[in-house]
Short mmCIF file of C-alpha atoms and ligand atoms in Angstrom, two decimals:
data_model
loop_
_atom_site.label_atom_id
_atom_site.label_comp_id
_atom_site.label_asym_id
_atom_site.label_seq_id
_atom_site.Cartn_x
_atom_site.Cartn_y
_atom_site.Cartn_z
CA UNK A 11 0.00 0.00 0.00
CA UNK A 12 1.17 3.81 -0.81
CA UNK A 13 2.32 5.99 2.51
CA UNK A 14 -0.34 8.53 3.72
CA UNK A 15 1.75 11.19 2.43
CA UNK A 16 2.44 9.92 -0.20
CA UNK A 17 -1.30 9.61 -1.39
CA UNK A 18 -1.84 13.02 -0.13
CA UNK A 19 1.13 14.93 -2.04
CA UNK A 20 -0.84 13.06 -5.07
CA UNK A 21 -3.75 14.24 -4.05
CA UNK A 22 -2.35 18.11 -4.07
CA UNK A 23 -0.58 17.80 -7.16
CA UNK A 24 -3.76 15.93 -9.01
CA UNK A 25 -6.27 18.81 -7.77
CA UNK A 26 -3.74 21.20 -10.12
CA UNK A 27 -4.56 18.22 -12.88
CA UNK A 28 -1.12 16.64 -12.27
CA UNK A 29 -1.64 12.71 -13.44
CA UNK A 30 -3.88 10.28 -11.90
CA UNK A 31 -3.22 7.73 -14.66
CA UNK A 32 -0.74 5.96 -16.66
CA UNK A 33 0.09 6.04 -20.35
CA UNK A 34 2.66 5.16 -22.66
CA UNK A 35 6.70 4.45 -21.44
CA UNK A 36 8.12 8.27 -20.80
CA UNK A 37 11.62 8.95 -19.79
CA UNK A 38 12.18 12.06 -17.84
CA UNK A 39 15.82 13.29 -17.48
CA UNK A 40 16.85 16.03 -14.85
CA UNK A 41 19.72 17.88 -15.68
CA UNK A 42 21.21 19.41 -12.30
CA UNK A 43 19.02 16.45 -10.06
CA UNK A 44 21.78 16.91 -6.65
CA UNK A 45 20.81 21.18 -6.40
CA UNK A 46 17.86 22.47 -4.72
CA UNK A 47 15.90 22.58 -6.99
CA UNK A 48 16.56 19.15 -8.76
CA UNK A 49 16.32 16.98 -5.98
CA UNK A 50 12.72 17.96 -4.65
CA UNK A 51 12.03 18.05 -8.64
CA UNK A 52 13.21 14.05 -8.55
CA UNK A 53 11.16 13.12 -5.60
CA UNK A 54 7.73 14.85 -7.72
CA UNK A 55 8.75 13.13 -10.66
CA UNK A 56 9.28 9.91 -9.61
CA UNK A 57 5.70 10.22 -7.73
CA UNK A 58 4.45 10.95 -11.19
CA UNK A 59 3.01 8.03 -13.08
CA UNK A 60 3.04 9.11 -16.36
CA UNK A 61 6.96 8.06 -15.98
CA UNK A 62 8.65 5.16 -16.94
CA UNK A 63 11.91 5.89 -15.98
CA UNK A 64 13.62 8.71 -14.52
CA UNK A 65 17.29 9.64 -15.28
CA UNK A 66 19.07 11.87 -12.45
CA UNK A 67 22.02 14.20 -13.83
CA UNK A 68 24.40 16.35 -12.29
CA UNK A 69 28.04 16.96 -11.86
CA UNK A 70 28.72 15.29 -8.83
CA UNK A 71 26.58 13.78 -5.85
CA UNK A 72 23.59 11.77 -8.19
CA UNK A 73 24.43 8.19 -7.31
CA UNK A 74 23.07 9.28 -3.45
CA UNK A 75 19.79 11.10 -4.65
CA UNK A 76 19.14 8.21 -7.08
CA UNK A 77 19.33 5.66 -4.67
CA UNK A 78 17.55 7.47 -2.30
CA UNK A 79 14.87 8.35 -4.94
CA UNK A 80 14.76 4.67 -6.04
CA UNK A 81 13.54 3.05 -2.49
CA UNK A 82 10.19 4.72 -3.01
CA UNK A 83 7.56 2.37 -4.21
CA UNK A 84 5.99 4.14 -7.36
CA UNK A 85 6.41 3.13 -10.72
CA UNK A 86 9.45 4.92 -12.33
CA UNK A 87 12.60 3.10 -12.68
CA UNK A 88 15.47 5.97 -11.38
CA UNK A 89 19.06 5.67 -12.66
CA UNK A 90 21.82 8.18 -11.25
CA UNK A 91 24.42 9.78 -14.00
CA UNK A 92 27.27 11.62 -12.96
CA UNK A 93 30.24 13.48 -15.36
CA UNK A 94 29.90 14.59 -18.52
CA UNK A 95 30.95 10.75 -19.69
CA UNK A 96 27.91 9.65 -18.17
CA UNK A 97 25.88 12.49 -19.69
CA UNK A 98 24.67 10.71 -23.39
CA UNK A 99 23.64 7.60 -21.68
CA UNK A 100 21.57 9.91 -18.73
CA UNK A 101 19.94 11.95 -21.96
CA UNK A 102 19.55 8.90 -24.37
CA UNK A 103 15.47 7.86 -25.46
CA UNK A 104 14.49 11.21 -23.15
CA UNK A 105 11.09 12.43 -23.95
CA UNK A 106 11.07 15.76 -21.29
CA UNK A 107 14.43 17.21 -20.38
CA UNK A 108 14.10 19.12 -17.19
CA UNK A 109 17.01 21.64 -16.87
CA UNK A 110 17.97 23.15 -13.41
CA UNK A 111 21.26 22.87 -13.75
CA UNK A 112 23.47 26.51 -12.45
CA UNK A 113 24.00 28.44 -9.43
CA UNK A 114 21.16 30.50 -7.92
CA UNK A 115 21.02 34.31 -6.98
CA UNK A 116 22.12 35.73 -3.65
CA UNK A 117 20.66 38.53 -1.97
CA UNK A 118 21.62 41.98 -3.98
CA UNK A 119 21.85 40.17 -7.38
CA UNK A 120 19.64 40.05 -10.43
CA UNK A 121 18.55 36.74 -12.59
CA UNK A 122 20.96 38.13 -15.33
CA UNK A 123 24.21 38.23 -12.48
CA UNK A 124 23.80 34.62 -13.44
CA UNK A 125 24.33 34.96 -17.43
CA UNK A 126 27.96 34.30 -17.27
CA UNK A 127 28.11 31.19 -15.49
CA UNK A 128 24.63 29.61 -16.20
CA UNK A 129 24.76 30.61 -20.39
CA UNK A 130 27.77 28.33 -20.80
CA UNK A 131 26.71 25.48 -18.48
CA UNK A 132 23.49 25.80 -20.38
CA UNK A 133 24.99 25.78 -24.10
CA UNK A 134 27.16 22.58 -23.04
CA UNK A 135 24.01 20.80 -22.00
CA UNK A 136 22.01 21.24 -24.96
CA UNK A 137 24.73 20.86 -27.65
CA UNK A 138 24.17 17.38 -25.81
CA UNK A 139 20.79 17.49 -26.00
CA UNK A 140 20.64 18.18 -29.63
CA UNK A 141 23.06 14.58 -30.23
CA UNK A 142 21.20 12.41 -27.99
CA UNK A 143 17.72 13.39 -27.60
CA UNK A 144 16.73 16.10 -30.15
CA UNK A 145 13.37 15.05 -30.27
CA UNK A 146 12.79 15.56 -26.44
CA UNK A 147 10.65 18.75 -25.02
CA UNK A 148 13.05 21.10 -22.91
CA UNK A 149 11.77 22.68 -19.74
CA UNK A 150 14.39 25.34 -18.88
CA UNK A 151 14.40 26.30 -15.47
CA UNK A 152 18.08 27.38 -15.40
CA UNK A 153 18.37 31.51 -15.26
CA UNK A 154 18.43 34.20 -16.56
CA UNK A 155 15.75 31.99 -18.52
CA UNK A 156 14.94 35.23 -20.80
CA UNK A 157 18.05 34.59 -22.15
CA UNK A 158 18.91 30.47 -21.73
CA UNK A 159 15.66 29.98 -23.84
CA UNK A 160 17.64 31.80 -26.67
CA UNK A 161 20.81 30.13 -26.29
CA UNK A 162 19.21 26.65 -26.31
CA UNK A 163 17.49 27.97 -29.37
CA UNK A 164 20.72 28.88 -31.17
CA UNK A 165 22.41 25.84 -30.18
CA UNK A 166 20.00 23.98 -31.75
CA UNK A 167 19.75 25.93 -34.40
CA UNK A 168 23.41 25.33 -35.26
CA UNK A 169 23.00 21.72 -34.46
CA UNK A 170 19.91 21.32 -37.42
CA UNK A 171 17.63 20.26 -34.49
CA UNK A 172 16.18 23.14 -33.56
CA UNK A 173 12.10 22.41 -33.48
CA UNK A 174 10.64 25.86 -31.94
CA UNK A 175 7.78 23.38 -30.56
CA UNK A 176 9.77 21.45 -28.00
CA UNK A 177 11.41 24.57 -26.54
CA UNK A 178 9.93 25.92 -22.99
CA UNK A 179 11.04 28.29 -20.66
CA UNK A 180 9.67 27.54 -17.09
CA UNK A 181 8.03 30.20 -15.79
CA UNK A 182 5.19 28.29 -13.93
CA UNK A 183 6.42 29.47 -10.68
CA UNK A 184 5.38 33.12 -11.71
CA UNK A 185 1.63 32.09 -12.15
CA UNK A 186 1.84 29.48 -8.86
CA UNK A 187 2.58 32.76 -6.92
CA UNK A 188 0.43 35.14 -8.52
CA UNK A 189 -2.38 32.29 -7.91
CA UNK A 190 -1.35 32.24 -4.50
CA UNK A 191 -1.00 35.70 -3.81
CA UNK A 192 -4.48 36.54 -5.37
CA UNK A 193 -6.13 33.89 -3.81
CA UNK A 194 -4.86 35.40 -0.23
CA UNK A 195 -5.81 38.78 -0.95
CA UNK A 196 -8.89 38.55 -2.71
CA UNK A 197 -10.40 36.12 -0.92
CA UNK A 198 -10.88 34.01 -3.36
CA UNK A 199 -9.91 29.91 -3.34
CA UNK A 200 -6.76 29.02 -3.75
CA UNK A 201 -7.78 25.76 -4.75
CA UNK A 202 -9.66 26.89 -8.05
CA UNK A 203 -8.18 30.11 -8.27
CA UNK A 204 -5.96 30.73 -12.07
CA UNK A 205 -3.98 33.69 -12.94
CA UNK A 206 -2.25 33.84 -16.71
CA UNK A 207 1.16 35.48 -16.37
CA UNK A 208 2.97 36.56 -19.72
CA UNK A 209 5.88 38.23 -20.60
CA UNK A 210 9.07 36.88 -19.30
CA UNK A 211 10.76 35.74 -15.86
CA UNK A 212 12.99 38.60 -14.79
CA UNK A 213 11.42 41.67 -12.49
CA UNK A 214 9.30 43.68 -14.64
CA UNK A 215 8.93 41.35 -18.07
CA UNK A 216 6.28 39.17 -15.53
CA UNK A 217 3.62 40.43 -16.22
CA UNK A 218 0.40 38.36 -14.52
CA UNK A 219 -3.14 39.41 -15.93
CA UNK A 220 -5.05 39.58 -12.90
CA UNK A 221 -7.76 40.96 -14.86
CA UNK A 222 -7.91 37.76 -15.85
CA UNK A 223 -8.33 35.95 -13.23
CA UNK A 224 -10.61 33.49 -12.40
CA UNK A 225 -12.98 33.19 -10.61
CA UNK A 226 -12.40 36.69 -10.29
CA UNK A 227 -12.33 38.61 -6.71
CA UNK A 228 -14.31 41.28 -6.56
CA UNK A 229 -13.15 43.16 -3.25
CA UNK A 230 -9.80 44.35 -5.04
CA UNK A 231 -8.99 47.66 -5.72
CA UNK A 232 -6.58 49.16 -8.08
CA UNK A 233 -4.07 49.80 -5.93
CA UNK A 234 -4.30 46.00 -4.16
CA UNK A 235 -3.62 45.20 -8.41
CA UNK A 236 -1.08 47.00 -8.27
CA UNK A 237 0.63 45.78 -5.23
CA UNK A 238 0.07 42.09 -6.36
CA UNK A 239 1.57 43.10 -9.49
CA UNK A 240 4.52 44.06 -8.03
CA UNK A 241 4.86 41.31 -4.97
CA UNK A 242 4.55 38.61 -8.32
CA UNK A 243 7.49 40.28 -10.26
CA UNK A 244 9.53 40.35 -7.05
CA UNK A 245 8.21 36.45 -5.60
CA UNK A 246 11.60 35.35 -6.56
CA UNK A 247 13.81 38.45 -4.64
CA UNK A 248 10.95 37.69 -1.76
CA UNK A 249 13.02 34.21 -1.34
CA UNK A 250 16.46 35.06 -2.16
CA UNK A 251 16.39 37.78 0.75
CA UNK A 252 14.66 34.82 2.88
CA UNK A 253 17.17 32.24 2.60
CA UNK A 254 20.15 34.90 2.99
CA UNK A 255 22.48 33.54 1.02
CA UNK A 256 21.78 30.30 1.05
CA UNK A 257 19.89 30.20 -2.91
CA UNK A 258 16.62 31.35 -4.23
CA UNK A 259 13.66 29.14 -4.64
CA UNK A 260 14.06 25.40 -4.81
CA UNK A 261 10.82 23.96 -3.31
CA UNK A 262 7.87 25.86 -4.75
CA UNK A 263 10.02 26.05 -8.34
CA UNK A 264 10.14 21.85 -7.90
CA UNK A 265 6.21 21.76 -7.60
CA UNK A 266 6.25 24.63 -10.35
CA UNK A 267 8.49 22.44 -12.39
CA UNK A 268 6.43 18.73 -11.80
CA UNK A 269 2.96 20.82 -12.42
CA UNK A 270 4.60 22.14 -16.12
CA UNK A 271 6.40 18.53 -16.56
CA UNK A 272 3.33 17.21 -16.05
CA UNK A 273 1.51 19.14 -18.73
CA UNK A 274 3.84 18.54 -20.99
CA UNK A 275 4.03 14.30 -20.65
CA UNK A 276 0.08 15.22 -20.42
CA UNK A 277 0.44 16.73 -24.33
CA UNK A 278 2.41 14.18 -25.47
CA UNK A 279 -0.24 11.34 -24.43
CA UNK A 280 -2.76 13.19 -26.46
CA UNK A 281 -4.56 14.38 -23.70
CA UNK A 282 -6.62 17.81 -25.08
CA UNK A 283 -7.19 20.93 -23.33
CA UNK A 284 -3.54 20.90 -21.52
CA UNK A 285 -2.52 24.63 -21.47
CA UNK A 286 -0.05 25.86 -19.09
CA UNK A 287 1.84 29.78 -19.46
CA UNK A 288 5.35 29.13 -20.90
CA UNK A 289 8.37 30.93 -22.26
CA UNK A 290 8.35 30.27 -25.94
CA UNK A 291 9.24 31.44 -29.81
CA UNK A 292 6.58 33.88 -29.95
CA UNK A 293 4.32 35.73 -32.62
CA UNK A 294 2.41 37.26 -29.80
CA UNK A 295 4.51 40.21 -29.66
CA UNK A 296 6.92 41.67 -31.81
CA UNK A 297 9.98 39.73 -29.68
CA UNK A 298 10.68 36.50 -31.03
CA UNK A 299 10.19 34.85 -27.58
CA UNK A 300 7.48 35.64 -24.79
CA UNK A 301 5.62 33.91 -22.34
CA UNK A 302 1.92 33.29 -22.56
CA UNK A 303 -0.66 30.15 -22.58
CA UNK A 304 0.57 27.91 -24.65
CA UNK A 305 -1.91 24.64 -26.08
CA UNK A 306 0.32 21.81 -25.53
CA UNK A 307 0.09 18.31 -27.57
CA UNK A 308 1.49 15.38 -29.08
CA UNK A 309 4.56 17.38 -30.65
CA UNK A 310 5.20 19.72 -28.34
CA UNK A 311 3.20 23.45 -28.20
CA UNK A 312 0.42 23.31 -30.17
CA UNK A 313 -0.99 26.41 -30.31
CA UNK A 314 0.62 29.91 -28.91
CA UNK A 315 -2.39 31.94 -27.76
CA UNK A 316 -2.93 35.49 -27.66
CA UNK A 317 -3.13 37.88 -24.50
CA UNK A 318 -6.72 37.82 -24.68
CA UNK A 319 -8.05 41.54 -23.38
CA UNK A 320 -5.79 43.62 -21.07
CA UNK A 321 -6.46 46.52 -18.92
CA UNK A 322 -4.56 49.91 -19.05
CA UNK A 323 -2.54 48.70 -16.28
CA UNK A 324 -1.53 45.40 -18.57
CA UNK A 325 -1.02 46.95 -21.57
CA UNK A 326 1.12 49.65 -19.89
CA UNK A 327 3.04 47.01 -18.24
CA UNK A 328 3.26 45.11 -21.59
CA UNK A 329 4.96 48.35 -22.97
CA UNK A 330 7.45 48.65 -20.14
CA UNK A 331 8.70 44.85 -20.25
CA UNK A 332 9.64 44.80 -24.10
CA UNK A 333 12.67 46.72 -24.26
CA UNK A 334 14.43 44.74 -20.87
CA UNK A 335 13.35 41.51 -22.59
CA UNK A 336 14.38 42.11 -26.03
CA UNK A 337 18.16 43.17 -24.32
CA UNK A 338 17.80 39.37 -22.71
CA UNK A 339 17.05 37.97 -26.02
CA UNK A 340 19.63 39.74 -27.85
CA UNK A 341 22.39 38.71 -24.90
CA UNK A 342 21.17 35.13 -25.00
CA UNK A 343 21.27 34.91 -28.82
CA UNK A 344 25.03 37.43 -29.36
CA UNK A 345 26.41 34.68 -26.53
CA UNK A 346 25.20 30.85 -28.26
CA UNK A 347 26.38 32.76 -31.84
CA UNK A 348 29.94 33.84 -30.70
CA UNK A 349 30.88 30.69 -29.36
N1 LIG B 21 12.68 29.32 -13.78
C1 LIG B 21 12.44 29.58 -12.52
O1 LIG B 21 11.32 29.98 -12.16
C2 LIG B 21 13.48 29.34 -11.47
C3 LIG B 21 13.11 29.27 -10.12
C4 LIG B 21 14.09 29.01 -9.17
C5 LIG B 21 15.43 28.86 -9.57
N2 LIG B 21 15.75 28.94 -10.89
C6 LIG B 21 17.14 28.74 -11.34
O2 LIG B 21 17.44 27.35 -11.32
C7 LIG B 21 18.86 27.17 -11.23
C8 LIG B 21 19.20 26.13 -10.16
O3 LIG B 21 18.82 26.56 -8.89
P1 LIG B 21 19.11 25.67 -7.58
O4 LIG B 21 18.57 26.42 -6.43
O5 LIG B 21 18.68 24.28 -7.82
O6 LIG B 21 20.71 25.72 -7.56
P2 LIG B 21 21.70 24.66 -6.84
O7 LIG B 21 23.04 25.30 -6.84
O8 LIG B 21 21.13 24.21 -5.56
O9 LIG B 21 21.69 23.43 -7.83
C9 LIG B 21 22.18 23.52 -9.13
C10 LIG B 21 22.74 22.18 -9.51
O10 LIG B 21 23.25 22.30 -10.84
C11 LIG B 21 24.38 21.47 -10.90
N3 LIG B 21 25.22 21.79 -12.06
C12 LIG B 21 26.12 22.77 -12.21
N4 LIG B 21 26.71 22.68 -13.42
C13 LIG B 21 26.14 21.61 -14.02
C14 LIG B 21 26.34 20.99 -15.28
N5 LIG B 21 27.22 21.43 -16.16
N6 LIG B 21 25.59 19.90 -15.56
C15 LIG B 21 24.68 19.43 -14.68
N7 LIG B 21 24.47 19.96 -13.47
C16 LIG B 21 25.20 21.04 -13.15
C17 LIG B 21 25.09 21.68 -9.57
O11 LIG B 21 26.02 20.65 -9.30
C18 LIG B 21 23.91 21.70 -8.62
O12 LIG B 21 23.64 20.43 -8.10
C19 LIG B 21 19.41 28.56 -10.93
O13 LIG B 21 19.92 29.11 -12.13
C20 LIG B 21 18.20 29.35 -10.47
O14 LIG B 21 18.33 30.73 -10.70
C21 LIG B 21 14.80 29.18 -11.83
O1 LIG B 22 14.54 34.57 -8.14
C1 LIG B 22 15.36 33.75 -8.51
O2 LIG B 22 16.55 34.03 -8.68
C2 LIG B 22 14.94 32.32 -8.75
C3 LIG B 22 13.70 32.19 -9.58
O3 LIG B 22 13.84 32.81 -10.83
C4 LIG B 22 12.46 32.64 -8.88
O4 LIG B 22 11.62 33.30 -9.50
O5 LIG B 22 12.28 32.27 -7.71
#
């Protein structure tokens, strides 16, 4: 029989539509499965049983997470892959490539104090992924993601694998908190409650539609908008200054990245209706990539979809975001094409 709490972290994650049932084999790889993020993300994935088999990646300290991982009793079958020699065989037959590999921010730094160290580690992962798994759907987690997303895009690109369909940047943990947030202060319940967020993941390019929002509250004022607005752009600087130098967000951005894993296994099983807000090559706007809801299916996205009405607010935080986010693009892009 499954542990209590084990049944009931199912029972959370299936009220947000995570799986309740089985389909065909799926191999889920985690690249960066010993960091803060990865680990927690292993444990949800592995409790996941739309997965076959789950392949744990990292630099150093997977063979301990794996086993660990391993001893619980749900279906996926969890191998451990340490060192770049070890890195083919941990991406090989991958369907969903889950990538929260890179060091976090510490208090006093932005997302894109990361660029130097994160682009490269990045770039070296998926000029892998593009030899042993290109058909697999990326989830990048890995920041600045307004610029990773474009390097894993060029590197493709060079590679002749690039398919703009399988290409996601995470930014599910910006609509988890702007559900959460809204929820709380409108009185509204959490449970049901869905916000779409848009943009990008970096300070002002979130941009969450509360307008939007359903079921809508309707005992918030403009100011409480704008105030929610502003505590969703800064969620992630909320837990940097938390922890105090000891990372950013690891175990709400583990759920955030299970919930969007989830969809996208979901998509790939031909389930319909799966639409989740994701970081992708865009027509939307005029920048080539922007987050929005995004259809998901069999091949990947499906269907980009629009931003739907805004309200002055939106649309002047829409203006604001595209010049920061374009930069990001740009650096992202300049960076995989130099190299
Ligand atoms: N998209 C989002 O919403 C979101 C949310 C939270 C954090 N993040 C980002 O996720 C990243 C990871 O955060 P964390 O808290 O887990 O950091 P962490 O330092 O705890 O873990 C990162 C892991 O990556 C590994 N790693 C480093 N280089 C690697 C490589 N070449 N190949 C494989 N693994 C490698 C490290 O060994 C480590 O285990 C950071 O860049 C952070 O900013 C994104
Ligand atoms: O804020 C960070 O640096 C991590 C992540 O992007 C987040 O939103 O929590």
């Amino acid at each position: 029989m499954r542990p209590s709490l084990l049944k009931s972290a199912s029972d959370v994650l299936r009220r947000r539509n995570y799986s309740s049932a089985a389909g065909p084999e799926r191999k889920v790889a985690i690249l960066g499965a010993a960091g803060g993020i990865g680990q927690p993300l292993a444990l949800l994935m592995k409790l996941n049983p739309l997965v076959s088999s789950l392949s744990l990646y990292d630099i150093a300290g997977t063979p301990g997470v794996a086993a660990d991982v391993s001893h619980i009793n749900s279906s996926a079958l969890v191998k451990g892959f340490m060192g770049d020699d070890q890195l083919g065989e941990a991406l090989e037959g991958s369907d969903v490539v889950i990538i929260p590999a890179g060091v976090p921010r510490k208090p006093g730094m932005t997302r894109d104090d990361l660029f130097n160290i994160n682009a490269g580690i990045v770039k070296a992962l998926c000029t892998a992924i593009a030899k042993h798994c290109p058909n697999a759907l990326v989830n990048m987690i890995s920041n600045p993601v307004n610029s990773t997303v474009p390097i894993a895009a060029e590197v493709f690109k060079k590679a002749g694998t690039y398919d703009e369909k399988k290409l996601f940047g995470v930014t599910t943990l910006d609509v988890v908190r702007a559900r959460t947030f809204y929820a709380g202060k409108g009185g509204v319940s959490v449970n049901d409650v869905d916000v779409p967020v848009v943009g990008g993941h970096a300070g002002i390019t979130i941009l969450p539609l509360f307008s939007q929002a359903t079921p809508a509250s309707n005992s918030l004022s403009p100011e409480d908008i704008k105030a929610l607005t502003k505590r969703t752009q800064d969620g992630g600087t909320e837990v940097v200054e938390a922890k105090a130098g000891k990372g950013s967000a690891t175990l709400s951005m583990a759920y955030a990245g299970a919930v969007f894993a989830d969809a996208c296994l979901k998509g790939l099983n031909g389930v319909p209706d799966i639409v989740e807000c994701s970081y992708v090559q865009s027509t939307v706007t005029e920048l080539p990539f922007f987050a929005s809801k995004v259809k998901l299916g069999k091949n990947g996205v499906e269907e980009v979809l629009g931003l739907g009405e805004l309200s002055a607010f939106e649309k002047e935080g829409l203006e604001k975001l595209k010049g920061e986010l374009k930069s990001s693009i740009e650096k992202g892009v300049k960076f995989a094409q130099s190299k």
